[in-house]
Amino acid sequence: VQLVEYGGGSVQAGGSLKLSCPTSRYIFSGCGMGWGRQVPGTERELISTIRTDGTTDYADSVKGRFTISQDDAKKTLYLQMNNLKAEDTAVYYCAVLFEDSSLSCVPQLWGQGTQVTVSS
């Protein structure tokens, strides 16, 4: 199983980008999907998730600016990013979430990542 992200690039502050991540029905045997990001030298941060029941969640840093969604057939995961800021610059990853031993829904499979650069 391989996850590949598309849609990264460079944009000026205040601009928008939409990331996509083609998926498969096999992957949706998990408890949800998500997006994370990582700046070099820091830990990867999970910024948004969408559960199999459609429930979404966002990190405070992106709430109100980013929107996670899936197409109706659940074949592609999206992240619409609006009003981008310089601090959003990072490598963005899509992720598959599975329940761990404590039944928490956590990311356990990550994509290859796509660079997003926001210039101020």
Coordinates of N, CA, C and O in Angstrom, one line a residue, residues 9-11 36 47:
G9 N 3.4 23.0 -3.3 CA 4.0 24.0 -4.1 C 4.3 25.3 -3.3 O 4.3 25.2 -2.1
S10 N 4.6 26.3 -4.0 CA 4.9 27.6 -3.4 C 3.8 28.6 -3.6 O 3.2 28.7 -4.7
V11 N 3.5 29.4 -2.6 CA 2.4 30.3 -2.6 C 2.8 31.5 -1.7 O 3.5 31.3 -0.7
G36 N -0.9 15.3 8.1 CA 0.1 15.8 9.1 C 1.1 16.7 8.4 O 1.1 16.8 7.1
I47 N -2.4 17.4 11.9 CA -3.2 18.7 11.9 C -4.7 18.5 11.6 O -5.4 19.4 11.9

